[in-house]
Amino acid sequence: MLEVTHERVRSIKDLIGEEDMNRMPVAIVSLPLFIMSASAQTQPPPPASAPPAAESAGRAAFAVLPGRWIRVQGGYVITINSVDADGRLDASYANPRPLPFHTAVATSDGNGLKLFFELRAAGYNGSTYSLSYDAANDRLTGVYDQVVVKQKFEVVFVRSKS
């Protein structure tokens, strides 16, 4: 280790001058800050994170849902215009006049697609469809809970070919 003595400090001052010696502590402290700042500016940004594989798979699975679905029992129609990445459906219901859904969502549970629709229009008061997508037969199957008459019905919707 270098021993700093009064004589050594004096000889350094003689070599570089008294005025420059007084500026040296500022230069010594500033140099690491300058190096760190320059280093931070030259490092590439962290890579953008990719969506999880399960999320991407869910979005791809939702692609089969848009279309016009006709209920075999009665001719009621669910029209799915689109599905966003979170599973929210742009959908409507017709019996035979068009009605909006209060809630229309799809989820992927790894085993298949589940759809949930809630109607709050007059005469429906919170009636719901809880459906599953049957990929082998390209249909929606499940239960219609008609809360006004307090009955549940097994239902099947098939995709309209027209």
Coordinates of C-alpha atoms in Angstrom, one line a residue:
M1 CA 0.0 0.0 0.0
L2 CA 1.2 3.5 -0.8
E3 CA 2.0 5.6 2.2
V4 CA 1.1 9.2 1.8
T5 CA 3.4 11.5 3.6
H6 CA 3.6 15.2 3.7
E7 CA 6.7 15.1 1.6
R8 CA 5.0 13.0 -1.1
V9 CA 2.1 15.4 -1.3
R10 CA 4.5 18.3 -1.6
S11 CA 6.4 16.5 -4.5
I12 CA 3.1 15.8 -6.4
K13 CA 2.2 19.5 -6.0
D14 CA 5.5 20.5 -7.4
L15 CA 5.0 18.2 -10.4
I16 CA 1.4 19.1 -11.4
G17 CA 1.0 22.5 -9.7
E18 CA -1.0 23.6 -6.7
E19 CA -4.1 24.7 -8.7
D20 CA -4.4 21.3 -10.5
M21 CA -3.8 19.5 -7.3
N22 CA -6.9 21.2 -5.8
R23 CA -9.0 20.1 -8.8
M24 CA -7.9 16.4 -8.6
P25 CA -10.4 15.2 -5.9
V26 CA -13.3 16.4 -8.1
A27 CA -11.8 14.6 -11.1
I28 CA -11.3 11.4 -9.2
V29 CA -14.9 11.4 -7.9
S30 CA -16.3 12.4 -11.3
L31 CA -14.5 9.8 -13.3
P32 CA -16.4 6.7 -12.1
L33 CA -19.7 8.5 -12.5
F34 CA -18.8 9.3 -16.1
I35 CA -17.8 5.7 -16.8
M36 CA -21.0 4.3 -15.3
S37 CA -23.2 6.8 -17.2
A38 CA -21.4 6.0 -20.5
S39 CA -21.7 2.3 -19.9
A40 CA -25.5 2.5 -19.1
Q41 CA -26.0 4.4 -22.4
T42 CA -24.3 1.7 -24.5
Q43 CA -26.1 -1.3 -23.1
P44 CA -29.0 -2.6 -25.2
P45 CA -32.5 -2.4 -23.7
P46 CA -33.8 -5.6 -22.2
P47 CA -35.7 -7.8 -24.6
A48 CA -39.5 -7.4 -24.8
S49 CA -41.2 -10.2 -23.0
A50 CA -43.2 -12.5 -25.3
P51 CA -46.7 -13.5 -24.3
P52 CA -46.9 -16.8 -22.4
A53 CA -47.4 -19.8 -24.7
A54 CA -50.7 -20.6 -23.0
E55 CA -52.0 -17.1 -23.7
S56 CA -51.1 -17.3 -27.4
A57 CA -52.7 -20.7 -27.6
G58 CA -55.9 -19.4 -26.0
R59 CA -56.1 -16.6 -28.6
A60 CA -55.6 -19.0 -31.4
A61 CA -58.3 -21.3 -29.9
F62 CA -60.8 -18.4 -29.8
A63 CA -60.4 -17.9 -33.6
V64 CA -63.0 -20.8 -34.1
L65 CA -65.8 -18.9 -32.3
P66 CA -66.9 -16.1 -34.6
G67 CA -69.9 -16.9 -36.7
R68 CA -73.7 -17.2 -36.6
W69 CA -74.8 -20.0 -34.1
I70 CA -78.4 -21.2 -34.3
R71 CA -80.1 -23.0 -31.4
V72 CA -81.5 -26.3 -32.5
Q73 CA -84.3 -26.0 -29.9
G74 CA -86.3 -22.9 -31.1
G75 CA -84.1 -21.1 -33.7
Y76 CA -82.6 -18.5 -31.3
V77 CA -79.4 -17.1 -32.7
I78 CA -76.1 -16.0 -31.1
T79 CA -73.9 -14.1 -33.5
I80 CA -70.2 -13.8 -32.5
N81 CA -68.5 -11.1 -34.5
S82 CA -65.1 -11.2 -32.8
V83 CA -63.2 -12.3 -29.7
D84 CA -60.4 -10.1 -28.1
A85 CA -57.3 -11.5 -26.5
D86 CA -58.9 -11.5 -23.1
G87 CA -61.9 -13.6 -24.3
R88 CA -64.4 -10.7 -24.4
L89 CA -66.9 -11.5 -27.2
D90 CA -68.5 -8.9 -29.5
A91 CA -71.7 -10.8 -29.7
S92 CA -75.5 -10.4 -29.9
Y93 CA -78.6 -12.5 -29.4
A94 CA -81.8 -12.8 -31.5
N95 CA -85.1 -14.2 -30.4
P96 CA -86.1 -13.3 -33.2
R97 CA -85.4 -9.6 -32.6
P98 CA -81.8 -8.6 -31.7
L99 CA -80.9 -8.2 -28.1
P100 CA -77.6 -7.2 -26.6
F101 CA -75.7 -9.4 -24.1
H102 CA -74.9 -7.8 -20.8
T103 CA -71.9 -10.2 -20.5
A104 CA -70.3 -12.2 -23.2
V105 CA -67.0 -14.0 -22.5
A106 CA -65.0 -17.0 -23.6
T107 CA -62.3 -18.8 -21.6
S108 CA -59.9 -21.5 -22.4
D109 CA -59.2 -24.0 -19.5
G110 CA -56.7 -26.2 -21.3
N111 CA -59.4 -28.8 -22.0
G112 CA -61.6 -26.7 -24.3
L113 CA -63.4 -23.4 -24.7
K114 CA -66.2 -22.2 -22.3
L115 CA -68.6 -19.4 -23.2
F116 CA -70.8 -17.4 -20.8
F117 CA -73.6 -15.1 -21.9
E118 CA -75.9 -13.0 -19.7
L119 CA -79.1 -11.3 -20.9
R120 CA -80.6 -8.5 -18.9
A121 CA -83.1 -7.2 -21.4
A122 CA -86.8 -7.0 -20.4
G123 CA -88.1 -10.5 -20.0
Y124 CA -84.7 -12.1 -19.4
N125 CA -83.6 -10.4 -16.1
G126 CA -80.2 -12.1 -15.9
S127 CA -80.9 -15.4 -17.8
T128 CA -77.6 -17.0 -18.8
Y129 CA -76.1 -19.4 -21.3
S130 CA -73.2 -21.5 -20.1
L131 CA -71.8 -23.3 -23.1
S132 CA -68.8 -25.4 -24.2
Y133 CA -67.4 -25.5 -27.7
D134 CA -67.5 -29.0 -29.1
A135 CA -64.6 -29.0 -31.6
A136 CA -65.3 -32.5 -33.0
N137 CA -68.8 -31.4 -34.1
D138 CA -68.3 -27.6 -34.4
R139 CA -71.1 -26.8 -32.1
L140 CA -71.9 -25.1 -28.8
T141 CA -73.5 -27.2 -26.1
G142 CA -74.6 -26.4 -22.5
V143 CA -77.3 -25.0 -20.3
Y144 CA -79.7 -22.1 -20.7
D145 CA -80.8 -20.9 -17.3
Q146 CA -84.1 -19.0 -17.8
V147 CA -84.3 -17.2 -14.4
V148 CA -87.7 -15.7 -15.0
V149 CA -89.5 -19.1 -15.2
K150 CA -86.9 -20.7 -12.9
Q151 CA -86.0 -23.4 -15.4
K152 CA -82.8 -24.8 -16.9
F153 CA -82.7 -26.2 -20.4
E154 CA -80.0 -28.3 -22.2
V155 CA -79.2 -26.5 -25.4
V156 CA -77.2 -27.1 -28.6
F157 CA -76.2 -24.4 -31.1
V158 CA -74.9 -25.3 -34.6
R159 CA -72.9 -23.0 -36.8
S160 CA -74.9 -21.5 -39.7
K161 CA -73.4 -22.4 -43.1
S162 CA -74.9 -19.4 -44.8

